[in-house]
Structures are given as structure tokens and as C-alpha cells.
Tab-separated table of C-alpha atoms in Angstrom:
chain	number	residue	atom	x	y	z
N	1	MET	CA	177.308	167.158	87.091
N	2	VAL	CA	179.212	170.239	86.463
N	3	GLN	CA	179.162	172.168	89.396
N	4	LEU	CA	178.630	175.884	88.276
N	5	THR	CA	180.192	178.651	90.662
N	6	PRO	CA	177.044	181.370	91.697
N	7	ASN	CA	177.119	184.970	89.279
N	8	SER	CA	175.486	187.597	88.432
N	9	SER	CA	174.080	186.229	85.298
N	10	PHE	CA	171.613	184.282	87.623
N	11	SER	CA	170.984	187.257	90.743
N	12	LEU	CA	168.143	188.126	92.629
N	13	THR	CA	167.006	191.208	94.087
N	14	ILE	CA	164.901	189.839	97.367
N	15	ARG	CA	162.934	192.114	99.347
N	16	VAL	CA	162.104	191.024	102.608
N	17	LYS	CA	160.118	192.306	105.715
N	18	LEU	CA	161.645	191.377	109.021
N	19	PRO	CA	161.455	191.983	112.795
N	20	ASN	CA	163.355	194.768	114.244
N	21	GLN	CA	164.949	192.398	116.383
N	22	THR	CA	168.987	191.628	117.266
N	23	GLY	CA	169.703	188.545	115.161
N	24	MET	CA	167.225	188.542	112.494
N	25	LEU	CA	169.144	189.411	109.517
N	26	ALA	CA	171.812	187.164	110.512
N	27	GLN	CA	168.724	184.364	110.371
N	28	VAL	CA	168.041	185.814	106.722
N	29	LEU	CA	171.618	185.974	105.370
N	30	GLN	CA	172.483	182.001	106.895
N	31	ALA	CA	169.176	180.947	105.083
N	32	ILE	CA	171.051	182.344	102.100
N	33	GLY	CA	174.058	181.210	102.459
N	34	ASN	CA	173.057	177.179	103.743
N	35	ALA	CA	171.450	177.514	100.344
N	36	GLY	CA	174.652	178.237	98.023
N	37	GLY	CA	173.772	181.687	97.393
N	38	SER	CA	176.534	183.950	97.248
N	39	LEU	CA	175.712	187.311	98.909
N	40	GLY	CA	176.030	191.098	97.143
N	41	HIS	CA	174.246	194.353	98.476
N	42	ILE	CA	172.453	194.543	100.999
N	43	ASP	CA	170.304	197.748	101.610
N	44	LEU	CA	168.031	199.108	104.368
N	45	LEU	CA	165.007	200.523	102.342
N	46	GLU	CA	162.641	201.151	105.645
N	47	ARG	CA	163.114	201.379	109.191
N	48	THR	CA	160.029	201.072	112.016
N	49	HIS	CA	160.018	200.798	115.839
N	50	THR	CA	158.502	197.067	114.727
N	51	ALA	CA	159.678	196.464	111.740
N	52	LEU	CA	162.785	196.901	108.957
N	53	THR	CA	162.543	196.397	105.092
N	54	ARG	CA	165.567	195.341	103.957
N	55	GLU	CA	166.748	194.918	99.801
N	56	ILE	CA	169.444	191.852	99.562
N	57	THR	CA	171.318	190.928	96.364
N	58	VAL	CA	171.931	187.702	95.611
N	59	ASN	CA	173.849	185.599	92.857
N	60	ALA	CA	172.670	182.161	92.048
N	61	SER	CA	174.438	179.296	89.448
N	62	SER	CA	171.369	178.720	87.637
N	63	THR	CA	167.323	179.016	87.447
N	64	GLU	CA	167.080	176.165	89.969
N	65	HIS	CA	169.502	177.099	92.142
N	66	ALA	CA	167.529	180.713	92.806
N	67	GLY	CA	164.387	178.873	93.275
N	68	THR	CA	166.003	176.675	96.025
N	69	ILE	CA	167.335	180.019	97.501
N	70	VAL	CA	164.120	181.624	97.274
N	71	GLU	CA	162.461	178.584	99.210
N	72	ALA	CA	165.055	178.601	101.797
N	73	LEU	CA	164.305	182.543	102.570
N	74	LYS	CA	160.265	181.161	102.679
N	75	ALA	CA	161.311	178.753	105.469
N	76	VAL	CA	163.070	181.869	108.339
N	77	PRO	CA	160.085	182.442	110.668
N	78	GLN	CA	159.052	185.396	111.048
N	79	ILE	CA	160.075	186.584	107.582
N	80	THR	CA	158.004	187.981	104.716
N	81	LEU	CA	159.208	187.720	101.417
N	82	LEU	CA	157.834	191.037	99.934
N	83	ASP	CA	159.114	190.718	96.371
N	84	VAL	CA	161.686	188.546	94.355
N	85	SER	CA	163.156	189.622	90.819
N	86	ASP	CA	165.353	188.216	88.217
N	87	ARG	CA	167.901	190.951	87.402
N	88	THR	CA	169.092	189.782	84.497
N	89	PHE	CA	165.294	190.091	83.141
N	90	ASP	CA	165.234	193.461	85.116
N	91	CYS	CA	168.092	194.712	82.862
N	92	HIS	CA	166.618	193.606	79.589
N	93	ARG	CA	162.767	194.769	80.045
N	94	GLY	CA	161.955	197.124	77.101
N	95	GLY	CA	165.134	196.718	75.914
N	96	LYS	CA	168.623	197.666	76.418
N	97	ILE	CA	169.324	200.585	73.285
N	98	THR	CA	167.793	203.409	72.072
N	99	VAL	CA	168.025	205.935	69.589
N	100	GLN	CA	168.727	209.428	70.753
N	101	SER	CA	168.569	212.802	68.933
N	102	LYS	CA	172.012	214.578	68.329
N	103	LEU	CA	170.200	217.933	67.555
N	104	PRO	CA	167.765	220.216	69.642
N	105	LEU	CA	164.686	221.173	67.928
N	106	HIS	CA	164.071	224.258	70.053
N	107	SER	CA	162.383	226.293	67.089
N	108	GLN	CA	160.936	226.653	63.729
N	109	ASP	CA	164.750	227.077	62.622
N	110	ASP	CA	166.071	224.230	63.934
N	111	LEU	CA	163.079	222.132	62.120
N	112	SER	CA	163.768	223.908	58.885
N	113	MET	CA	167.576	222.867	58.847
N	114	ALA	CA	167.397	219.334	60.062
N	115	TYR	CA	164.514	218.624	58.281
N	116	THR	CA	162.364	219.690	55.550
N	117	PRO	CA	163.124	221.969	53.400
N	118	GLY	CA	166.678	222.640	54.258
N	119	VAL	CA	167.629	218.619	54.187
N	120	GLY	CA	166.590	218.926	50.317
N	121	ARG	CA	169.842	220.657	49.766
N	122	ILE	CA	171.731	217.751	51.818
N	123	CYS	CA	169.625	215.223	49.693
N	124	THR	CA	170.853	216.876	46.077
N	125	THR	CA	174.194	217.234	47.559
N	126	ILE	CA	174.615	213.463	47.969
N	127	ALA	CA	172.546	212.521	45.147
N	128	GLN	CA	175.510	214.547	42.919
N	129	ASP	CA	178.436	212.875	45.116
N	130	LYS	CA	177.338	209.504	46.850
N	131	ASP	CA	181.052	209.839	48.670
N	132	GLN	CA	178.889	212.378	50.849
N	133	VAL	CA	176.814	210.133	52.470
N	134	TYR	CA	179.841	209.569	54.700
N	135	ARG	CA	180.021	213.326	56.067
N	136	TYR	CA	176.326	214.370	56.069
N	137	THR	CA	174.431	210.944	57.660
N	138	ILE	CA	174.697	208.390	60.099
N	139	LYS	CA	176.526	205.914	57.769
N	140	SER	CA	180.279	206.779	59.015
N	141	ASN	CA	179.820	205.709	62.126
N	142	THR	CA	177.317	203.195	62.444
N	143	VAL	CA	176.766	199.168	61.697
N	144	ALA	CA	174.671	196.496	61.473
N	145	VAL	CA	174.379	193.553	63.745
N	146	VAL	CA	173.436	190.976	61.307
N	147	THR	CA	171.892	187.527	62.127
N	148	ASP	CA	169.409	184.858	61.271
N	149	GLY	CA	169.296	183.460	64.607
N	150	SER	CA	170.906	180.078	63.584
N	151	ALA	CA	173.816	179.642	66.429
N	152	VAL	CA	173.157	181.942	69.174
N	153	LEU	CA	175.382	181.323	71.879
N	154	GLY	CA	175.404	178.229	73.247
N	155	LEU	CA	171.619	177.664	72.762
N	156	GLY	CA	171.338	176.665	68.840
N	157	ASN	CA	168.963	177.461	66.290
N	158	ILE	CA	166.509	179.901	68.464
N	159	GLY	CA	165.099	182.094	65.430
N	160	PRO	CA	165.423	185.868	65.061
N	161	GLU	CA	163.167	187.192	67.895
N	162	ALA	CA	165.157	185.163	70.696
N	163	ALA	CA	168.425	186.729	69.256
N	164	LEU	CA	167.096	189.892	69.437
N	165	PRO	CA	168.381	190.267	72.957
N	166	VAL	CA	171.859	189.284	72.200
N	167	MET	CA	172.130	191.638	68.773
N	168	GLU	CA	170.971	194.496	71.261
N	169	GLY	CA	173.993	193.528	73.787
N	170	LYS	CA	176.013	193.571	70.777
N	171	ALA	CA	174.975	197.033	70.122
N	172	LEU	CA	175.423	198.227	73.307
N	173	LEU	CA	179.172	196.858	73.280
N	174	PHE	CA	179.948	198.898	70.191
N	175	GLN	CA	178.857	201.804	71.540
N	176	GLU	CA	180.248	201.685	75.423
N	177	PHE	CA	183.602	200.635	74.086
N	178	GLY	CA	183.884	202.031	70.568
N	179	LYS	CA	181.659	204.926	70.543
N	180	ILE	CA	179.934	203.113	66.825
N	181	ASN	CA	176.242	203.485	66.801
N	182	ALA	CA	174.889	199.772	65.866
N	183	PHE	CA	171.218	198.566	65.029
N	184	PRO	CA	170.375	194.783	65.532
N	185	VAL	CA	169.152	193.180	62.003
N	186	CYS	CA	167.187	190.223	63.040
N	187	LEU	CA	166.126	188.441	59.586
N	188	ALA	CA	163.404	185.731	58.999
N	189	THR	CA	165.598	183.674	56.942
N	190	GLN	CA	168.215	181.323	57.204
N	191	GLU	CA	168.537	180.660	53.261
N	192	VAL	CA	172.235	181.931	52.044
N	193	ASP	CA	171.177	183.784	48.871
N	194	GLU	CA	168.080	185.859	50.991
N	195	ILE	CA	170.596	186.993	53.794
N	196	VAL	CA	173.337	188.230	51.618
N	197	GLU	CA	170.413	189.720	49.531
N	198	THR	CA	168.775	191.303	52.201
N	199	VAL	CA	172.184	192.678	53.623
N	200	LYS	CA	173.181	194.331	50.165
N	201	ARG	CA	169.820	195.958	50.024
N	202	MET	CA	170.495	197.615	52.993
N	203	ALA	CA	174.357	198.642	53.003
N	204	PRO	CA	173.546	202.423	51.766
N	205	VAL	CA	172.659	202.969	55.404
N	206	PHE	CA	175.540	201.406	57.176
N	207	GLY	CA	179.083	201.929	57.060
N	208	GLY	CA	180.233	197.982	58.216
N	209	VAL	CA	178.512	194.614	58.748
N	210	ASN	CA	179.096	192.733	61.686
N	211	LEU	CA	177.763	188.919	60.928
N	212	GLU	CA	176.861	187.225	64.572
N	213	ASP	CA	175.500	183.940	65.401
N	214	ILE	CA	174.949	182.154	61.946
N	215	SER	CA	176.196	178.557	62.132
N	216	ALA	CA	178.384	176.979	59.993
N	217	PRO	CA	178.996	176.533	57.331
N	218	ARG	CA	176.872	178.609	55.919
N	219	CYS	CA	178.500	181.438	58.028
N	220	PHE	CA	181.731	180.894	55.286
N	221	GLU	CA	179.675	181.610	52.567
N	222	VAL	CA	177.548	184.579	53.566
N	223	GLU	CA	180.941	186.638	54.679
N	224	GLU	CA	182.622	185.414	51.521
N	225	ARG	CA	180.071	186.778	49.604
N	226	LEU	CA	179.380	190.276	51.221
N	227	ARG	CA	182.969	190.943	51.095
N	228	ARG	CA	183.407	190.243	47.642
N	229	GLU	CA	179.754	192.441	46.873
N	230	LEU	CA	179.920	195.068	49.303
N	231	ASP	CA	182.279	197.702	49.157
N	232	ILE	CA	181.843	198.313	52.985
N	233	PRO	CA	184.000	196.402	55.652
N	234	VAL	CA	182.195	193.185	56.507
N	235	PHE	CA	183.292	190.750	59.867
N	236	HIS	CA	182.015	188.166	61.268
N	237	ASP	CA	183.068	188.282	64.761
N	238	ASP	CA	182.082	184.761	66.198
N	239	GLN	CA	185.158	183.712	63.678
N	240	HIS	CA	187.517	186.873	63.485
N	241	GLY	CA	186.335	187.870	66.806
N	242	THR	CA	187.207	185.288	68.613
N	243	ALA	CA	190.429	184.240	66.906
N	244	ILE	CA	191.908	187.415	67.201
N	245	VAL	CA	191.683	187.457	71.179
N	246	VAL	CA	192.657	183.838	71.170
N	247	LEU	CA	196.028	184.764	69.388
N	248	ALA	CA	196.630	187.637	71.555
N	249	ALA	CA	196.176	185.589	74.729
N	250	LEU	CA	198.177	182.572	73.361
N	251	ILE	CA	201.114	184.873	72.294
N	252	ASN	CA	201.549	185.926	75.920
N	253	ALA	CA	201.260	182.576	77.338
N	254	LEU	CA	203.630	181.320	75.592
N	255	LYS	CA	206.153	184.050	76.716
N	256	LEU	CA	205.762	182.453	80.215
N	257	VAL	CA	206.538	178.793	78.914
N	258	ASP	CA	209.069	180.206	76.721
N	259	LYS	CA	207.703	178.279	73.820
N	260	THR	CA	207.275	179.441	70.085
N	261	PHE	CA	204.766	179.256	67.879
N	262	ALA	CA	206.916	177.328	65.309
N	263	GLU	CA	207.596	174.378	67.942
N	264	ILE	CA	204.316	173.684	69.494
N	265	ALA	CA	201.327	171.169	68.877
N	266	ILE	CA	198.343	172.655	69.577
N	267	VAL	CA	194.828	170.790	69.329
N	268	ILE	CA	191.920	172.712	68.857
N	269	ASN	CA	188.347	170.869	69.681
N	270	GLY	CA	185.294	172.570	67.931
N	271	ALA	CA	185.107	172.607	64.248
N	272	GLY	CA	182.818	175.697	63.743
N	273	ALA	CA	183.144	179.087	62.880
N	274	ALA	CA	185.038	179.838	65.852
N	275	GLY	CA	187.940	176.929	65.575
N	276	VAL	CA	188.235	176.872	62.113
N	277	ALA	CA	188.864	180.649	62.184
N	278	ILE	CA	191.406	180.298	65.408
N	279	ALA	CA	192.948	177.731	62.946
N	280	LYS	CA	193.393	179.494	59.704
N	281	LEU	CA	194.875	182.907	61.821
N	282	LEU	CA	197.132	180.819	64.104
N	283	GLN	CA	198.715	179.014	60.469
N	284	LYS	CA	199.067	182.635	59.619
N	285	ALA	CA	201.108	184.015	62.958
N	286	GLY	CA	203.305	180.625	62.367
N	287	VAL	CA	201.877	177.668	64.050
N	288	ARG	CA	202.649	174.446	62.065
N	289	THR	CA	201.004	171.521	63.860
N	290	ILE	CA	196.996	171.926	64.650
N	291	ARG	CA	195.067	169.154	65.122
N	292	LEU	CA	191.309	170.090	64.707
N	293	CYS	CA	188.749	168.182	66.614
N	294	ASP	CA	184.950	167.422	66.171
N	295	ARG	CA	182.366	165.801	68.037
N	296	ASN	CA	183.674	162.613	65.951
N	297	GLY	CA	187.497	162.623	67.193
N	298	ILE	CA	190.291	164.671	65.406
N	299	ILE	CA	189.455	165.574	61.850
N	300	SER	CA	191.499	163.110	59.559
N	301	ARG	CA	191.688	161.996	56.361
N	302	ASP	CA	190.512	158.610	56.640
N	303	ARG	CA	187.212	160.412	57.220
N	304	THR	CA	184.523	160.449	54.697
N	305	ASP	CA	182.038	162.808	56.645
N	306	LEU	CA	184.110	166.274	56.234
N	307	ASN	CA	182.574	169.262	54.432
N	308	GLU	CA	185.515	171.142	52.008
N	309	THR	CA	186.408	173.367	55.571
N	310	LYS	CA	187.192	170.748	57.654
N	311	GLN	CA	189.173	168.564	54.842
N	312	SER	CA	191.176	171.497	54.503
N	313	PHE	CA	192.444	170.817	57.896
N	314	ALA	CA	192.454	167.223	57.929
N	315	VAL	CA	195.417	165.620	59.069
N	316	GLU	CA	197.152	162.026	59.325
N	317	GLN	CA	196.578	160.916	62.455
N	318	SER	CA	193.141	159.352	64.044
N	319	GLY	CA	191.107	159.166	66.942
N	320	THR	CA	189.518	160.757	69.615
N	321	LEU	CA	190.302	164.437	71.757
N	322	ALA	CA	192.262	161.954	74.107
N	323	ASP	CA	194.309	160.698	71.349
N	324	ALA	CA	194.736	163.947	69.780
N	325	LEU	CA	195.685	165.387	73.249
N	326	LYS	CA	199.054	163.298	73.950
N	327	GLY	CA	202.147	165.342	73.989
N	328	ALA	CA	200.275	168.925	72.924
N	329	ASP	CA	201.421	171.894	74.406
N	330	VAL	CA	198.027	173.917	74.102
N	331	PHE	CA	194.136	172.835	74.363
N	332	LEU	CA	191.859	175.590	72.906
N	333	GLY	CA	188.307	174.717	73.281
N	334	VAL	CA	185.321	175.965	71.762
N	335	SER	CA	182.973	172.950	72.049
N	336	ALA	CA	181.084	171.698	74.679
N	337	PRO	CA	181.044	171.347	78.992
N	338	GLY	CA	182.680	168.682	79.958
N	339	VAL	CA	184.497	166.858	77.332
N	340	LEU	CA	188.025	167.925	78.747
N	341	THR	CA	188.822	165.563	81.834
N	342	PRO	CA	191.945	165.869	84.137
N	343	GLU	CA	193.456	162.586	82.977
N	344	MET	CA	193.559	163.966	79.242
N	345	VAL	CA	195.410	166.992	80.212
N	346	LYS	CA	197.801	165.191	82.004
N	347	THR	CA	198.990	163.590	78.916
N	348	MET	CA	199.744	166.728	77.357
N	349	ALA	CA	203.822	167.851	77.438
N	350	PRO	CA	205.030	169.854	80.294
N	351	ASP	CA	204.226	173.954	80.836
N	352	ARG	CA	200.688	173.001	79.389
N	353	ILE	CA	198.506	175.757	78.059
N	354	VAL	CA	194.433	175.301	78.569
N	355	PHE	CA	192.035	178.036	77.002
N	356	ALA	CA	188.419	176.002	78.021
N	357	MET	CA	186.177	178.735	76.354
N	358	ALA	CA	182.913	177.245	76.111
N	359	ASN	CA	180.205	179.234	77.929
N	360	PRO	CA	178.811	179.319	80.505
N	361	ILE	CA	180.140	176.141	81.342
N	362	PRO	CA	183.788	175.568	80.267
N	363	GLU	CA	185.186	172.449	78.713
N	364	ILE	CA	186.627	171.749	82.129
N	365	GLN	CA	186.046	173.692	85.145
N	366	PRO	CA	189.540	175.402	86.126
N	367	GLU	CA	189.458	174.121	89.493
N	368	LEU	CA	190.201	170.389	88.347
N	369	ILE	CA	193.507	171.180	86.681
N	370	GLN	CA	195.007	174.286	88.684
N	371	GLY	CA	197.911	172.505	89.444
N	372	ASP	CA	198.375	170.714	86.510
N	373	VAL	CA	199.108	173.856	83.655
N	374	ALA	CA	201.050	176.519	83.346
N	375	VAL	CA	197.993	178.606	81.933
N	376	ILE	CA	194.174	178.288	82.016
N	377	ALA	CA	191.886	180.551	80.290
N	378	THR	CA	188.198	180.786	80.155
N	379	GLY	CA	185.372	183.042	78.427
N	380	ARG	CA	183.814	183.270	82.159
N	381	SER	CA	184.484	186.366	84.010
N	382	ASP	CA	184.808	185.092	87.370
N	383	TYR	CA	187.916	183.235	86.427
N	384	PRO	CA	190.983	185.074	85.042
N	385	ASN	CA	192.040	185.259	81.549
N	386	GLN	CA	188.672	185.990	80.425
N	387	ILE	CA	188.815	185.647	76.465
N	388	ASN	CA	186.405	187.824	75.464
N	389	ASN	CA	185.344	189.170	71.945
N	390	VAL	CA	185.113	192.456	73.220
N	391	LEU	CA	188.297	193.255	73.146
N	392	ALA	CA	188.478	193.276	69.483
N	393	PHE	CA	185.408	193.942	67.469
N	394	PRO	CA	185.123	197.907	68.605
N	395	GLY	CA	188.803	198.450	68.107
N	396	ILE	CA	188.487	196.707	64.529
N	397	PHE	CA	185.256	198.495	63.649
N	398	ARG	CA	186.585	201.810	64.630
N	399	GLY	CA	189.811	201.789	62.960
N	400	ALA	CA	187.683	200.928	60.009
N	401	LEU	CA	185.286	203.494	60.101
N	402	ASN	CA	187.803	205.727	60.900
N	403	CYS	CA	189.539	205.334	57.741
N	404	ARG	CA	187.077	204.161	55.843
N	405	ALA	CA	188.689	200.775	55.059
N	406	ALA	CA	187.067	199.147	51.945
N	407	ALA	CA	187.431	195.422	53.763
N	408	ILE	CA	188.805	194.063	56.937
N	409	THR	CA	191.823	191.911	56.436
N	410	THR	CA	193.977	189.320	57.941
N	411	THR	CA	196.571	191.358	58.478
N	412	MET	CA	194.309	193.715	60.415
N	413	HIS	CA	193.158	190.622	62.457
N	414	LEU	CA	196.805	190.235	63.059
N	415	GLN	CA	197.522	193.396	63.781
N	416	ALA	CA	195.190	193.060	65.910
N	417	ALA	CA	195.696	190.542	67.968
N	418	TYR	CA	199.729	191.933	68.293
N	419	ALA	CA	198.472	195.010	69.745
N	420	ILE	CA	195.860	193.428	72.516
N	421	SER	CA	199.152	191.764	73.668
N	422	ALA	CA	201.015	194.685	74.018
N	423	LEU	CA	198.803	195.877	76.521
N	424	VAL	CA	199.992	193.316	78.991
N	425	GLY	CA	203.225	194.420	79.690
N	426	SER	CA	206.565	192.032	81.037
N	427	ASP	CA	206.305	193.383	84.591
N	428	GLU	CA	202.230	192.466	84.718
N	429	LEU	CA	202.501	189.018	82.685
N	430	HIS	CA	201.737	186.295	84.809
N	431	ARG	CA	199.572	183.020	84.571
N	432	ASP	CA	196.536	184.790	85.700
N	433	HIS	CA	197.155	187.772	83.576
N	434	ILE	CA	197.897	187.099	79.564
N	435	ILE	CA	195.147	189.350	78.483
N	436	PRO	CA	193.903	192.996	79.542
N	437	SER	CA	190.710	193.550	81.026
N	438	VAL	CA	187.653	194.145	78.257
N	439	PHE	CA	187.373	197.744	80.926
N	440	ASP	CA	190.863	198.559	80.131
N	441	GLU	CA	190.421	201.775	78.239
N	442	ARG	CA	193.239	201.731	76.136
N	443	VAL	CA	192.165	198.553	74.092
N	444	ALA	CA	190.366	200.214	71.915
N	445	THR	CA	192.331	202.839	70.778
N	446	ALA	CA	195.328	200.185	70.567
N	447	VAL	CA	193.345	198.061	68.054
N	448	ALA	CA	191.940	200.824	66.225
N	449	SER	CA	195.354	202.451	65.522
N	450	ALA	CA	196.779	198.665	64.466
N	451	VAL	CA	193.536	198.394	62.308
N	452	GLU	CA	194.336	201.890	60.413
N	453	GLN	CA	197.821	201.373	60.033
N	454	ALA	CA	197.125	197.846	58.287
N	455	ALA	CA	194.786	199.536	55.932
N	456	ARG	CA	196.682	201.909	54.492
N	457	GLN	CA	199.860	199.685	54.135
N	458	GLU	CA	197.230	197.641	52.111
N	459	GLY	CA	195.899	200.471	50.265
N	460	ILE	CA	192.609	200.303	51.134
N	461	SER	CA	192.182	203.218	53.003
N	462	HIS	CA	189.656	205.463	51.661
N	463	CYS	CA	190.683	208.968	53.840
């Protein structure tokens, strides 16, 4: 069984009352430590001559592990457990985003300009020239985050209501990292025609559409049709956001091992939306040898179970993931926990690179191969080299909205990846630092600038 490191996504806030005696806090902390919990903040809330009330933050590795920690505390003599709350559930309570007015309404004059009768003049202006909607409404800086709930994180087809917390989170990231207004749109349909038609009918409100967590292969058709039928940017982040950040990280990882795209062999495990998009973008970047694998092994020409998308990546070689990895320079995992073994890694070429990006449990735990690879990256924030889409999509849309690009193109994807990779200078580049932090304030600006420049070069900028 794969053991997870305690992390904040399973963190608890625990309030305990304990006697005001030497050594009592030590007993509490020892109980948490013995149960495998990782301590965070310890605050003193109240003190009397006889008792102390403390609030303790503890990271666990799972819901079950959190329960074990709580039971361990209950067993400590003279300790009263006052309250236990799940910090992740606490931060989601009531939702994570809100709509806030930009204008004060302090007088009748304010109201008459912001709403009726003054607003009628704005409506007339837009009716006479629809382009004015970008100047006088939220459209110029608003993105729809659209899902059908069919492929949410690693949870699968859990439906639109259960997908809403993720889409809220996406909207939060758009605002925090790109200063873009975004709103979650979770659709109660998984029919391609209905998704496309619904988004088209909503399009007058939005300056762009970010598709999210729609399962393959339907996501390819949804994106293709919306790109063709709308005059605003459409971007499927699970595909292109992932591909952009992977390319950016791989550019820098290859610098460390002195290899080029033209000479390496890459194995991609996972032939869904992300895996296919990564393969396509890497080909555009100059990679010649890619072996794409799914749960049935190598996508090979002798297989009869391939859809049209997979057929385009079929190779002569057949076999398992283990067969594909022999002599390969790079493993890119967008698949499932534990599918990669140390033995498989050791069959790869020297100076091997492993991106194990399944989340929250990667294809292989980094600790198992730390000494056997030149570079390892994951999708997790508690390991170095986190491959995180937030490095791409806020800047992508910021740039597209700034220049009113009619679409988001492959050239923009490439230029965004180059911009991200360039933020890690040669003096900073090492095996544990091949990609900027998501909190690096330069990222969104650099990506936006690259996207705007590409849009103008391609002639699809409207300003």
C-alpha cells in the first residue's frame, strides 16, 4: 500500500483543554507524533490558574489517519477534547467566491447612473455597436469555467454538483493569479451537442471559455466545435494547461542532462485528455519519439481497441508500460497511482527524467527512485518541481483577453511554455528547481506577454 505524506489537504484544527501543569502539552504532542500526525501552529487561547485551552493544527495523510490522531488524543489522561474541525471543509463552507460591486451606491445619482434610467444609454450604445460590450460590461475580463462533471480530478464521473467546489477553486485561481473574473458553470448534461449549444447561448456574457474536467474523447469534440463556432478564446485546461507546464519543465530538465528534444525517447502513460495534449505539444516542440500508453499497454498499430485520437499515435512496438520504458529517456505520467516501479525506472536510459503527475498519489513515490533519476517532478506541492496548471491558464487568458484574441492557438501554447521555462535562470536551475513556483508573481505577466505577442504575429488580435 502506498503511504502518503501528511499534508494540509487532510489537516485538522483541534481544541483541547488540559491541566495547567508542566509536561501536559508534551503529552499531547507526543500522542499526535506517535499517531503519525505532522504538527502545525500551536496557539494558546485561554489560561487560568488550573487549565489551559490550546488550538493545535495537525496534518494527516487521509481521513482515516485523521480519525486515528483524534482517537490517540482522546486516550491522553486528563485531556478534554473540546472541538475537532476539518480545515479543508472549513475553507469551503459557504463557497470560495463571491460577486462584489465595483461601484458605491450612496445616493440617487449613483443609482440612476449605474442602473435605470442611465443604463439605458449604455444598452443603446451596445445595440448600435456590439463591440462596445467589451468596453462597457464585464465581458472583457470574465471567463466561464465550464464542466459537465464527468472527469473531476481523480474522482471520475461525479456529476455537476460535486464538481462545483473544483470550479469555484478554478475561479478563485483566475482572480488571484490573473486578476480575471471567472464563474463556475456546471452543466446538468453530458451530451456533446447540449454542452456546445448551452455554452454558445451563454457566450455573450463571457470574454473566454475555460473547459474543465470533461472526459475524453468527448472533450476533444466539445473544444473543437466551440473553437470553430465561437469568436472568443476557448481553452481546455486539462489538455493544454497541463501540456504547457510539462513542456516548460521538460525544457529545463533536459538542460540539466544535456539532451535535446530531437534525440530523446519519451513514454507517456495515460492516453486521456492530458496525455494526448502533451504528446501533441511535444511533437510541435520537436520531439520525434513518443510511446503513448494506456491501461492496456503501448498504443500500437496491432491493437483493435483504439479510437481515432489514439490511432494517430500508434507505433509499431507493442507490449506493456515496462516494455515501453526500456531505453527511454523520459517518463511522463498522467495516469494512476503506483503503476511505475523502481525496477522499470532502472531499465530507462542514463540520466533519466521522471514526471509522476498522478494526484494526489503519483505513479511512483519520489523517495523510491531519488538516487536513480536525474530529475523527478510530481503534481504535488509537498515535493520539489510541482507541475501545476496554475502556472499557465491565468496568464494564457490574461494575454488573450488583453488583446481580444479570437482564439488560443498552438503557437500561444508553445510561447507560454518557453516563457515559463525562461523564468528559471541558469544560475538557479538544478534537479529540485526546474519550474517556477506558482507564487512567483512574474509568471502570469510573462505568459500573458508571450500570448499577446503570438496573437499579434498570427493576426488574431483585435486590439
